[in-house]
mmCIF file of C-alpha atoms in Angstrom:
data_model
loop_
_atom_site.group_PDB
_atom_site.id
_atom_site.type_symbol
_atom_site.label_atom_id
_atom_site.label_comp_id
_atom_site.label_asym_id
_atom_site.label_seq_id
_atom_site.Cartn_x
_atom_site.Cartn_y
_atom_site.Cartn_z
ATOM 1 C CA MET A 457 17.088 -24.194 -42.737
ATOM 2 C CA ALA A 458 19.749 -21.600 -42.415
ATOM 3 C CA ASP A 459 19.334 -18.338 -43.761
ATOM 4 C CA GLY A 460 21.214 -17.972 -47.345
ATOM 5 C CA ALA A 461 20.602 -21.538 -48.097
ATOM 6 C CA LEU A 462 18.756 -20.950 -51.196
ATOM 7 C CA LYS A 463 21.243 -18.112 -52.340
ATOM 8 C CA GLY A 464 21.500 -18.156 -56.118
ATOM 9 C CA GLN A 465 18.230 -19.862 -56.564
ATOM 10 C CA THR A 466 15.160 -18.649 -58.354
ATOM 11 C CA ALA A 467 11.456 -19.161 -57.505
ATOM 12 C CA VAL A 468 7.959 -18.618 -58.752
ATOM 13 C CA VAL A 469 5.208 -18.243 -56.446
ATOM 14 C CA THR A 470 1.584 -18.338 -57.593
ATOM 15 C CA GLY A 471 -1.023 -16.360 -55.565
ATOM 16 C CA GLY A 472 2.019 -14.534 -54.240
ATOM 17 C CA ALA A 473 -0.438 -11.666 -52.923
ATOM 18 C CA GLY A 474 -2.112 -13.847 -50.467
ATOM 19 C CA ALA A 475 -1.479 -14.688 -46.940
ATOM 20 C CA ILE A 476 0.020 -17.922 -47.465
ATOM 21 C CA GLY A 477 1.804 -17.230 -50.740
ATOM 22 C CA GLY A 478 2.946 -14.037 -49.348
ATOM 23 C CA ALA A 479 4.503 -15.822 -46.129
ATOM 24 C CA ILE A 480 5.929 -18.531 -48.464
ATOM 25 C CA ALA A 481 7.478 -15.799 -50.619
ATOM 26 C CA ALA A 482 8.969 -14.349 -47.658
ATOM 27 C CA ALA A 483 10.262 -17.533 -46.319
ATOM 28 C CA LEU A 484 12.221 -18.199 -49.503
ATOM 29 C CA ALA A 485 13.465 -14.833 -49.594
ATOM 30 C CA LYS A 486 14.816 -15.274 -46.291
ATOM 31 C CA ASP A 487 16.854 -18.026 -47.068
ATOM 32 C CA GLY A 488 18.545 -16.147 -50.081
ATOM 33 C CA ALA A 489 16.075 -17.085 -53.234
ATOM 34 C CA ALA A 490 15.055 -14.378 -55.591
ATOM 35 C CA VAL A 491 11.744 -14.694 -55.908
ATOM 36 C CA VAL A 492 8.430 -13.592 -58.460
ATOM 37 C CA ILE A 493 5.414 -13.387 -56.840
ATOM 38 C CA MET A 494 2.271 -13.789 -59.106
ATOM 39 C CA GLY A 495 -1.350 -12.558 -58.444
ATOM 40 C CA ARG A 496 -4.111 -10.871 -59.995
ATOM 41 C CA LYS A 497 -3.730 -7.182 -58.637
ATOM 42 C CA ALA A 498 -0.733 -5.293 -59.255
ATOM 43 C CA GLU A 499 -1.124 -3.066 -56.352
ATOM 44 C CA SER A 500 -1.683 -5.827 -53.672
ATOM 45 C CA LEU A 501 1.562 -7.708 -55.299
ATOM 46 C CA GLU A 502 3.298 -4.475 -54.571
ATOM 47 C CA LYS A 503 2.117 -4.313 -51.058
ATOM 48 C CA MET A 504 3.080 -7.769 -50.696
ATOM 49 C CA LYS A 505 6.783 -6.847 -51.690
ATOM 50 C CA ALA A 506 7.078 -4.068 -49.724
ATOM 51 C CA LYS A 507 6.151 -6.225 -46.575
ATOM 52 C CA ILE A 508 8.806 -8.844 -47.409
ATOM 53 C CA LEU A 509 11.442 -6.188 -47.926
ATOM 54 C CA ALA A 510 10.843 -4.770 -44.656
ATOM 55 C CA GLN A 511 11.444 -8.247 -43.103
ATOM 56 C CA THR A 512 14.346 -8.977 -45.252
ATOM 57 C CA PRO A 513 16.014 -6.090 -46.759
ATOM 58 C CA GLY A 514 17.727 -6.353 -49.972
ATOM 59 C CA ALA A 515 15.722 -9.450 -50.886
ATOM 60 C CA ARG A 516 15.152 -9.909 -54.783
ATOM 61 C CA ILE A 517 11.482 -9.744 -55.093
ATOM 62 C CA GLU A 518 9.731 -9.198 -58.469
ATOM 63 C CA CYS A 519 5.985 -8.649 -59.057
ATOM 64 C CA SER A 520 4.462 -10.298 -62.196
ATOM 65 C CA PRO A 521 0.478 -9.574 -62.408
ATOM 66 C CA GLY A 522 -1.542 -12.415 -63.913
ATOM 67 C CA ASP A 523 -3.977 -15.150 -63.618
ATOM 68 C CA GLY A 524 -2.605 -18.401 -62.283
ATOM 69 C CA MET A 525 -5.390 -20.075 -64.298
ATOM 70 C CA LYS A 526 -3.878 -18.737 -67.674
ATOM 71 C CA PRO A 527 -0.874 -20.518 -68.962
ATOM 72 C CA GLU A 528 0.514 -17.493 -70.654
ATOM 73 C CA ASP A 529 0.431 -15.290 -67.685
ATOM 74 C CA PHE A 530 2.264 -18.246 -65.426
ATOM 75 C CA ILE A 531 4.989 -18.779 -68.309
ATOM 76 C CA LYS A 532 5.362 -14.846 -68.381
ATOM 77 C CA ALA A 533 6.143 -14.990 -64.297
ATOM 78 C CA ALA A 534 8.461 -18.226 -64.865
ATOM 79 C CA ASP A 535 10.342 -16.356 -67.376
ATOM 80 C CA MET A 536 11.037 -12.988 -65.133
ATOM 81 C CA ALA A 537 12.404 -15.496 -62.789
ATOM 82 C CA VAL A 538 14.703 -17.380 -65.546
ATOM 83 C CA ALA A 539 15.906 -13.869 -66.525
ATOM 84 C CA ILE A 540 17.036 -12.993 -62.783
ATOM 85 C CA ALA A 541 20.007 -15.706 -62.861
ATOM 86 C CA ASN A 542 19.496 -17.677 -66.298
ATOM 87 C CA ARG A 543 17.621 -20.374 -63.991
ATOM 88 C CA LEU A 544 14.338 -21.381 -62.201
ATOM 89 C CA ASP A 545 14.843 -23.884 -59.637
ATOM 90 C CA ILE A 546 11.588 -23.420 -57.409
ATOM 91 C CA VAL A 547 7.861 -23.302 -58.258
ATOM 92 C CA VAL A 548 5.248 -23.030 -55.614
ATOM 93 C CA ALA A 549 1.521 -23.085 -56.543
ATOM 94 C CA THR A 550 -0.601 -21.805 -54.126
ATOM 95 C CA VAL A 551 -3.744 -20.632 -56.356
ATOM 96 C CA GLY A 552 -6.874 -22.356 -55.100
ATOM 97 C CA GLY A 553 -9.754 -22.367 -52.592
ATOM 98 C CA GLY A 554 -13.403 -23.381 -52.135
ATOM 99 C CA GLY A 555 -16.827 -22.425 -50.659
ATOM 100 C CA PHE A 556 -18.992 -24.272 -48.432
ATOM 101 C CA LYS A 557 -22.204 -25.896 -50.333
ATOM 102 C CA PRO A 558 -24.276 -28.875 -49.518
ATOM 103 C CA LEU A 559 -23.633 -31.407 -52.345
ATOM 104 C CA LEU A 560 -27.518 -31.637 -53.206
ATOM 105 C CA MET A 561 -27.234 -27.989 -53.860
ATOM 106 C CA GLN A 562 -24.254 -28.181 -56.325
ATOM 107 C CA ASP A 563 -24.431 -27.743 -59.804
ATOM 108 C CA VAL A 564 -22.068 -29.040 -62.580
ATOM 109 C CA ASP A 565 -20.631 -25.626 -63.646
ATOM 110 C CA GLY A 566 -19.797 -24.650 -59.823
ATOM 111 C CA PHE A 567 -18.266 -28.274 -59.091
ATOM 112 C CA ARG A 568 -16.212 -28.086 -61.987
ATOM 113 C CA ALA A 569 -15.203 -24.697 -61.032
ATOM 114 C CA GLU A 570 -13.800 -25.687 -57.999
ATOM 115 C CA LEU A 571 -11.857 -28.391 -59.581
ATOM 116 C CA ASP A 572 -10.428 -26.051 -62.329
ATOM 117 C CA TYR A 573 -9.412 -23.509 -59.750
ATOM 118 C CA ASN A 574 -7.384 -26.058 -57.577
ATOM 119 C CA ILE A 575 -6.072 -28.752 -60.143
ATOM 120 C CA ILE A 576 -5.920 -26.952 -63.221
ATOM 121 C CA SER A 577 -3.952 -24.010 -61.397
ATOM 122 C CA THR A 578 -1.418 -26.732 -60.086
ATOM 123 C CA PHE A 579 -1.166 -28.481 -63.337
ATOM 124 C CA ILE A 580 -0.201 -25.178 -65.205
ATOM 125 C CA ALA A 581 2.263 -24.506 -62.719
ATOM 126 C CA ILE A 582 4.097 -27.951 -62.921
ATOM 127 C CA ARG A 583 3.487 -28.189 -66.725
ATOM 128 C CA TYR A 584 5.307 -24.967 -67.423
ATOM 129 C CA GLY A 585 7.331 -24.461 -64.556
ATOM 130 C CA ALA A 586 8.987 -27.817 -65.277
ATOM 131 C CA THR A 587 10.170 -27.219 -68.876
ATOM 132 C CA ARG A 588 12.153 -24.013 -67.508
ATOM 133 C CA MET A 589 14.031 -26.165 -64.862
ATOM 134 C CA LYS A 590 16.987 -27.012 -67.039
ATOM 135 C CA ASN A 591 19.105 -28.047 -63.694
ATOM 136 C CA GLY A 592 16.407 -29.772 -61.850
ATOM 137 C CA GLY A 593 14.321 -28.378 -59.003
ATOM 138 C CA SER A 594 11.612 -28.317 -56.766
ATOM 139 C CA ILE A 595 7.872 -27.709 -57.459
ATOM 140 C CA VAL A 596 5.622 -27.460 -54.199
ATOM 141 C CA ALA A 597 1.550 -27.342 -54.369
ATOM 142 C CA ILE A 598 -0.574 -26.180 -51.411
ATOM 143 C CA SER A 599 -3.131 -29.038 -50.918
ATOM 144 C CA SER A 600 -5.219 -29.545 -47.783
ATOM 145 C CA THR A 601 -6.451 -31.927 -45.030
ATOM 146 C CA ALA A 602 -9.426 -31.991 -46.998
ATOM 147 C CA ALA A 603 -7.619 -34.144 -49.433
ATOM 148 C CA GLY A 604 -7.548 -36.949 -46.982
ATOM 149 C CA MET A 605 -11.025 -36.596 -45.017
ATOM 150 C CA PRO A 606 -14.395 -35.442 -45.877
ATOM 151 C CA PHE A 607 -16.054 -32.599 -44.532
ATOM 152 C CA PRO A 608 -19.908 -31.559 -44.724
ATOM 153 C CA TRP A 609 -20.461 -29.269 -47.381
ATOM 154 C CA LEU A 610 -17.144 -29.385 -49.297
ATOM 155 C CA ALA A 611 -17.533 -32.338 -51.637
ATOM 156 C CA ALA A 612 -15.989 -29.906 -54.376
ATOM 157 C CA TYR A 613 -12.953 -28.890 -52.569
ATOM 158 C CA CYS A 614 -12.384 -32.164 -51.031
ATOM 159 C CA THR A 615 -12.424 -33.811 -54.488
ATOM 160 C CA ALA A 616 -10.094 -30.977 -55.864
ATOM 161 C CA LYS A 617 -7.553 -31.230 -53.443
ATOM 162 C CA GLY A 618 -7.599 -35.024 -53.534
ATOM 163 C CA GLY A 619 -6.816 -34.404 -57.150
ATOM 164 C CA VAL A 620 -4.296 -32.054 -56.796
ATOM 165 C CA GLU A 621 -2.414 -34.701 -54.596
ATOM 166 C CA HIS A 622 -2.858 -37.269 -56.919
ATOM 167 C CA LEU A 623 -1.313 -35.292 -59.544
ATOM 168 C CA VAL A 624 1.619 -34.518 -57.397
ATOM 169 C CA ARG A 625 2.412 -37.907 -57.158
ATOM 170 C CA THR A 626 2.182 -38.737 -60.899
ATOM 171 C CA ALA A 627 4.125 -35.529 -61.722
ATOM 172 C CA ALA A 628 6.857 -36.456 -59.228
ATOM 173 C CA ASP A 629 7.107 -40.180 -60.778
ATOM 174 C CA GLU A 630 7.192 -38.612 -64.452
ATOM 175 C CA LEU A 631 9.794 -35.908 -63.685
ATOM 176 C CA SER A 632 12.172 -37.699 -61.470
ATOM 177 C CA SER A 633 14.180 -38.336 -64.402
ATOM 178 C CA LEU A 634 14.577 -34.478 -64.763
ATOM 179 C CA LYS A 635 15.855 -34.186 -61.264
ATOM 180 C CA ILE A 636 12.456 -32.401 -60.595
ATOM 181 C CA ARG A 637 10.929 -33.091 -57.242
ATOM 182 C CA VAL A 638 7.265 -32.305 -56.836
ATOM 183 C CA ASN A 639 5.611 -32.028 -53.458
ATOM 184 C CA ALA A 640 2.681 -30.925 -51.466
ATOM 185 C CA VAL A 641 1.959 -29.291 -48.047
ATOM 186 C CA ARG A 642 -1.244 -30.174 -46.647
ATOM 187 C CA PRO A 643 -2.491 -27.424 -44.590
ATOM 188 C CA GLY A 644 -5.638 -27.596 -42.159
ATOM 189 C CA LEU A 645 -7.480 -24.656 -40.945
ATOM 190 C CA THR A 646 -5.328 -21.822 -41.618
ATOM 191 C CA LYS A 647 -5.904 -17.949 -41.544
ATOM 192 C CA SER A 648 -5.960 -16.605 -44.967
ATOM 193 C CA ASP A 649 -8.156 -14.412 -46.930
ATOM 194 C CA SER A 650 -10.843 -17.302 -47.795
ATOM 195 C CA ALA A 651 -10.949 -18.552 -44.466
ATOM 196 C CA ALA A 652 -11.303 -15.292 -42.573
ATOM 197 C CA GLY A 653 -14.914 -15.398 -42.165
ATOM 198 C CA MET A 654 -14.661 -19.038 -40.470
ATOM 199 C CA PHE A 655 -12.085 -17.329 -38.037
ATOM 200 C CA GLU A 656 -14.527 -14.789 -37.290
ATOM 201 C CA ASN A 657 -17.453 -17.089 -36.499
ATOM 202 C CA PRO A 658 -16.550 -18.781 -32.903
ATOM 203 C CA ASP A 659 -19.087 -21.763 -33.637
ATOM 204 C CA VAL A 660 -17.879 -22.542 -36.822
ATOM 205 C CA LEU A 661 -14.237 -22.118 -35.483
ATOM 206 C CA ALA A 662 -14.997 -24.411 -32.575
ATOM 207 C CA HIS A 663 -16.298 -26.904 -35.024
ATOM 208 C CA PHE A 664 -12.976 -27.319 -36.465
ATOM 209 C CA LEU A 665 -10.663 -27.148 -33.717
ATOM 210 C CA GLN A 666 -12.353 -30.297 -32.400
ATOM 211 C CA LEU A 667 -10.141 -31.877 -34.953
ATOM 212 C CA VAL A 668 -6.786 -29.981 -34.483
ATOM 213 C CA PRO A 669 -4.646 -31.740 -31.859
ATOM 214 C CA ALA A 670 -2.784 -28.345 -31.162
ATOM 215 C CA GLY A 671 -5.963 -26.700 -30.357
ATOM 216 C CA ARG A 672 -5.725 -23.595 -32.632
ATOM 217 C CA GLY A 673 -5.882 -22.576 -35.970
ATOM 218 C CA GLY A 674 -2.764 -22.485 -38.332
ATOM 219 C CA GLU A 675 -1.003 -19.175 -39.443
ATOM 220 C CA PRO A 676 0.386 -18.510 -42.869
ATOM 221 C CA GLU A 677 3.917 -18.834 -41.425
ATOM 222 C CA ASP A 678 3.209 -22.195 -39.840
ATOM 223 C CA ILE A 679 2.438 -23.357 -43.627
ATOM 224 C CA ALA A 680 5.251 -21.239 -45.555
ATOM 225 C CA GLN A 681 8.173 -22.868 -43.084
ATOM 226 C CA ALA A 682 7.518 -26.258 -44.608
ATOM 227 C CA VAL A 683 8.285 -24.683 -48.183
ATOM 228 C CA PRO A 684 11.936 -23.913 -47.880
ATOM 229 C CA TYR A 685 12.774 -27.221 -46.620
ATOM 230 C CA LEU A 686 10.983 -28.795 -49.702
ATOM 231 C CA ALA A 687 12.726 -26.395 -52.015
ATOM 232 C CA GLY A 688 16.196 -27.051 -50.685
ATOM 233 C CA PRO A 689 18.804 -29.349 -50.184
ATOM 234 C CA GLU A 690 17.737 -30.917 -46.816
ATOM 235 C CA SER A 691 14.510 -32.752 -48.833
ATOM 236 C CA SER A 692 16.783 -33.896 -51.657
ATOM 237 C CA TRP A 693 15.210 -37.537 -51.012
ATOM 238 C CA THR A 694 11.801 -36.379 -50.662
ATOM 239 C CA THR A 695 9.233 -36.453 -53.666
ATOM 240 C CA GLY A 696 5.694 -37.192 -54.481
#
């Protein structure tokens, strides 16, 4: 997509201080969108804002501290985006993650927490973002290759991301009449805050790289580049 293709549009990125969320916000800003980044730590958001502005001087980046698991916090961020140009065009839900634990060591509370962290955070972004998209728009969730294939000790995470993808399909169907498209990006093993330990362990990394044809782990920018496409006019016939 050419720089400036999203000029005049506004976006909200949850988990905007994280490696993937920040890279997505930077990619959207580079293409001209005004971006509100949302995350739990105000200091981390400000650091990410400075990083993005260093890459794209003059970009419009606003920070909205809050928890992506709380509707009221997402609504605050979405309304901040609307206030920029009286519109909301793009919502990117990056909040999610999980940990390694054998299935027979899981308990109900821990399993449920991972489902909530991934599925409910995405639901909040879709539910309260869509009602502010008066002219249609694009919602992008971050899924995982774990949604489509099992991994040992990742039962909760695989189940959660599978749920995210079915939520995306269902939302795409229901919201199509509002001219809102809903899609997901499905990263493989990518360098991020939650995956840092895996990249530091050669044995663990080697096991996962056996499944990656490119022979390397992903960088946040590898994931980010898909989002402006899904947010922009080139993907106008792509949803679900």
